[in-house]
mmCIF file of C-alpha atoms in Angstrom:
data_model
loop_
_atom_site.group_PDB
_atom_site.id
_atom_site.type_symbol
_atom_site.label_atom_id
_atom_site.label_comp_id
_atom_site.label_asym_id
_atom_site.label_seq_id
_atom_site.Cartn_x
_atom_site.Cartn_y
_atom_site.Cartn_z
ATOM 1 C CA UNK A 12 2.780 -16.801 0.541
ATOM 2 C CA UNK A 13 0.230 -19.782 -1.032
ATOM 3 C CA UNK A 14 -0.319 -22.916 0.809
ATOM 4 C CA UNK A 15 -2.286 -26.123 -0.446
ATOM 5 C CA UNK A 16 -0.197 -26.268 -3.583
ATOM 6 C CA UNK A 17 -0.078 -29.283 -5.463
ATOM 7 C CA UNK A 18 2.398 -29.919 -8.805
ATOM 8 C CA UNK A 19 3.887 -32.607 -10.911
ATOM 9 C CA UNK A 20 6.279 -33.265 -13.353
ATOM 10 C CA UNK A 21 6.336 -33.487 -17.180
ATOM 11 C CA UNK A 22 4.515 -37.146 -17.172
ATOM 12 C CA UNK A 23 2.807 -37.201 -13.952
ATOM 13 C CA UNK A 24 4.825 -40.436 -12.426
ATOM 14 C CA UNK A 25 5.756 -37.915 -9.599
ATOM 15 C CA UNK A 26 3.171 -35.730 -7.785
ATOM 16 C CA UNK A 27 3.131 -33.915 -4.630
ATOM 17 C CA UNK A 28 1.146 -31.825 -2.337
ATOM 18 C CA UNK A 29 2.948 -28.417 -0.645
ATOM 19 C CA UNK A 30 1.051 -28.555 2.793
ATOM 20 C CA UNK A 31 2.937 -25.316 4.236
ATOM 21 C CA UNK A 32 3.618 -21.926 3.390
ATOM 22 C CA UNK A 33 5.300 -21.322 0.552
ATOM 23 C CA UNK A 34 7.981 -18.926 0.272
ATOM 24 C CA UNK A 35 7.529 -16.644 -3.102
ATOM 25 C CA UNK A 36 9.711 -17.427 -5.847
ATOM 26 C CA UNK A 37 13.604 -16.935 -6.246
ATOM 27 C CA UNK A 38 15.980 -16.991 -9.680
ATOM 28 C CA UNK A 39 19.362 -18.815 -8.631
ATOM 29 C CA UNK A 40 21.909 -18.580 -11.192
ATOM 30 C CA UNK A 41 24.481 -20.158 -9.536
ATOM 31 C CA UNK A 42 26.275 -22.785 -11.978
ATOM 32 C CA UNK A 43 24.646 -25.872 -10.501
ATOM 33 C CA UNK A 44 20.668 -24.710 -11.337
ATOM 34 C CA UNK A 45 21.509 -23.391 -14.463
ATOM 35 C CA UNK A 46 23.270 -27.355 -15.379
ATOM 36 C CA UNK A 47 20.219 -29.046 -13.658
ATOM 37 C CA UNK A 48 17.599 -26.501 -15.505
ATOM 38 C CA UNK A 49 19.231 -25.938 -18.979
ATOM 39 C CA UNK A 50 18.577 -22.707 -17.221
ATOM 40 C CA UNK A 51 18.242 -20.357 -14.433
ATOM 41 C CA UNK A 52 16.888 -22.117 -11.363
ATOM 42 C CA UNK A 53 13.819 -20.592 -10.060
ATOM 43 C CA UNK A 54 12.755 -21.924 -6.560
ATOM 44 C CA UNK A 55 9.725 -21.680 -3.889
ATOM 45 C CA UNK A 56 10.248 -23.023 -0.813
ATOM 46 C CA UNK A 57 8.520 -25.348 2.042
ATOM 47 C CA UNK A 58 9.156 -27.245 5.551
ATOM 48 C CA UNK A 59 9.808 -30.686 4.213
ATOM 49 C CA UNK A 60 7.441 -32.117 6.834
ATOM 50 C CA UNK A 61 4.855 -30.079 4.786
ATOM 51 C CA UNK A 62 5.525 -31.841 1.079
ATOM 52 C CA UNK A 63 3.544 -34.872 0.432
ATOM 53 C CA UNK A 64 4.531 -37.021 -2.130
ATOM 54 C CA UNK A 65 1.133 -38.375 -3.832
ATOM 55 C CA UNK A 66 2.375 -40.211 -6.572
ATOM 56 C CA UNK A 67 6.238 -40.687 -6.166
ATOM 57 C CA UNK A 68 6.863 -44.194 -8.533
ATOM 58 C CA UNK A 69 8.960 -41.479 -10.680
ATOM 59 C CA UNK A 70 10.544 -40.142 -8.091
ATOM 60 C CA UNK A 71 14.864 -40.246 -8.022
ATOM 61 C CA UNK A 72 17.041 -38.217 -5.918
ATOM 62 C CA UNK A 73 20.973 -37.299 -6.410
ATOM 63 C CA UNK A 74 23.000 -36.967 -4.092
ATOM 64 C CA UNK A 75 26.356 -34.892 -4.281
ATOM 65 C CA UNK A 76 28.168 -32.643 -1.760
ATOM 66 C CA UNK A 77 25.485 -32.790 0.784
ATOM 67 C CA UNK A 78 23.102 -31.436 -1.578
ATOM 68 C CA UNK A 79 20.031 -33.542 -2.754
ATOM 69 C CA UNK A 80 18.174 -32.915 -5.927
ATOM 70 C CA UNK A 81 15.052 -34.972 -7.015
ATOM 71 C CA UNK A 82 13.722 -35.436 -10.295
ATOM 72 C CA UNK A 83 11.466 -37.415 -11.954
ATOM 73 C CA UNK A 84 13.438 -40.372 -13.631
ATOM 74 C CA UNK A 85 10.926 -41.612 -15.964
ATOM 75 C CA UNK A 86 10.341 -37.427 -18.395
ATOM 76 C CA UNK A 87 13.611 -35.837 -16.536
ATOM 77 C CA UNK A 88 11.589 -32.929 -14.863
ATOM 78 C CA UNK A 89 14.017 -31.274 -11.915
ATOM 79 C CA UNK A 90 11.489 -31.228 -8.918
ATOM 80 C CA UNK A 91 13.142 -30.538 -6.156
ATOM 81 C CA UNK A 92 16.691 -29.267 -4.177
ATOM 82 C CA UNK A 93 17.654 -29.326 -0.556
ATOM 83 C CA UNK A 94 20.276 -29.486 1.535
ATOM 84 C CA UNK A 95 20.956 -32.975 3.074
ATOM 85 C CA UNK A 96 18.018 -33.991 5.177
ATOM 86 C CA UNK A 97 16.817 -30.394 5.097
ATOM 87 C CA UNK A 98 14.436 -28.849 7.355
ATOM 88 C CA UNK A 99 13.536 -26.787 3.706
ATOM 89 C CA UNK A 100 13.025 -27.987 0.479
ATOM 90 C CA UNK A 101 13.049 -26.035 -2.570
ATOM 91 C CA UNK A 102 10.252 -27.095 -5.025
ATOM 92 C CA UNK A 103 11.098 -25.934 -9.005
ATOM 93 C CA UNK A 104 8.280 -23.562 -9.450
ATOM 94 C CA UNK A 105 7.410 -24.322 -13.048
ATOM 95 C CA UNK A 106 6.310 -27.426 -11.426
ATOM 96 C CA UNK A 107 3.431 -26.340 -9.617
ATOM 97 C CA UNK A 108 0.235 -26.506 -10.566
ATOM 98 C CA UNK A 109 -1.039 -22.723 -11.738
ATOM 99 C CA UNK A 110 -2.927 -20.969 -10.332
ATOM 100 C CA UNK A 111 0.105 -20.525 -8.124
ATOM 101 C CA UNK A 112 -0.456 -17.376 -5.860
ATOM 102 C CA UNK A 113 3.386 -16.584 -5.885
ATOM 103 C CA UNK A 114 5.859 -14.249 -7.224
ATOM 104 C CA UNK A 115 9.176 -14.214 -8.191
ATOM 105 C CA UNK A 116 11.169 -11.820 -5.407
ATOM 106 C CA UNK A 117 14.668 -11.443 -5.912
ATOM 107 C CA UNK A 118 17.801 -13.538 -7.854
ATOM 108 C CA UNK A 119 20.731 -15.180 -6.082
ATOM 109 C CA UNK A 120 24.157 -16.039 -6.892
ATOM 110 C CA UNK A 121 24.158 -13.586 -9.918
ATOM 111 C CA UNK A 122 27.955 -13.297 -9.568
ATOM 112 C CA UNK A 123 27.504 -16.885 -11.830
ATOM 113 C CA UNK A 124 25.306 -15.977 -13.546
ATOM 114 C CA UNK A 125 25.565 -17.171 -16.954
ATOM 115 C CA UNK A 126 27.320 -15.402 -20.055
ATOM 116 C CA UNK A 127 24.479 -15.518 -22.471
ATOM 117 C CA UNK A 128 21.924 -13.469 -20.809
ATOM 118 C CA UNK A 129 21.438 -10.259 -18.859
ATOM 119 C CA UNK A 130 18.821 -9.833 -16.017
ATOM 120 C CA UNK A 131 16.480 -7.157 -17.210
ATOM 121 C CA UNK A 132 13.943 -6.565 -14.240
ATOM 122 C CA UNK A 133 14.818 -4.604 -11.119
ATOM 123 C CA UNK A 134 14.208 -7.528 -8.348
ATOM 124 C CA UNK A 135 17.085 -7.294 -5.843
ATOM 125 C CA UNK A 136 20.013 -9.230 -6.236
ATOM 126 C CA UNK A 137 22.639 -11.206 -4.304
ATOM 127 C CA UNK A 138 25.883 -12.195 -5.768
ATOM 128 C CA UNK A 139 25.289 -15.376 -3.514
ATOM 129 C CA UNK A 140 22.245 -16.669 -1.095
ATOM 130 C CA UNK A 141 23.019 -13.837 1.872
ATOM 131 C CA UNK A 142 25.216 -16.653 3.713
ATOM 132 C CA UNK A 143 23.264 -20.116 2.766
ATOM 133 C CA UNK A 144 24.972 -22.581 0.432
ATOM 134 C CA UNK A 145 24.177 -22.360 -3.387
ATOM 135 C CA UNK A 146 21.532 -24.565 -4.623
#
């Protein structure tokens, strides 16, 4: 786990700082992420008391089945999922800042996983999240 993390999107109108522990990294392929990325999803994860927004004039969220995603409106740069007023939020890990300290761990939801592409490492995998919703 890192802690202290700070990341960005594409054009810098939305910062933050990752105060907590962050969990190590993990692909979702469910159909949502892989709309929202262009791609597979792949996800740290913090207390949301622990993320500070430093710079958040960018900053949009949507809103859809209790599920919140935020992104920067200004480049387009997916930041962030959680679940309604989460106690969690998931932070898009290509938006930290590197040197990151984490690892990618495991895949979820490969029972969607997309048509196009075949998972080639030997992580573990889930054909959904082990009982929590799909991102």
């Amino acid at each position: 786990m890192a802690s202290g993390q700070s990341g960005g999107c594409l054009c810098g109108a939305v910062r933050y700082e990752a105060r907590g522990d962050l969990r190590d990294v993990v692909n979702c392929h469910c159909g949502r992420c892989r709309r929202t990325h262009g791609h597979v999803g792949a996800y740290t994860e913090v207390a949301s008391s622990d993320l500070v927004l430093t710079d958040d004039r960018g900053l949009a969220w949507y809103v859809s089945d209790r599920r919140e995603r935020g992104f920067c409106r200004e480049c387009g740069a997916s930041l962030f999922w959680r679940r309604e007023q989460g106690a969690t939020t998931s932070i898009a890990a290509g938006t930290l800042d590197e040197p990151t300290g984490l690892r990618t761990v495991a895949h979820i939801y490969v029972a969607s996983k997309g048509d196009y592409y075949e998972i080639a490492d030997q992580l573990p995998r889930h054909r959904a999240s082990d009982g929590a919703e799909s991102a």
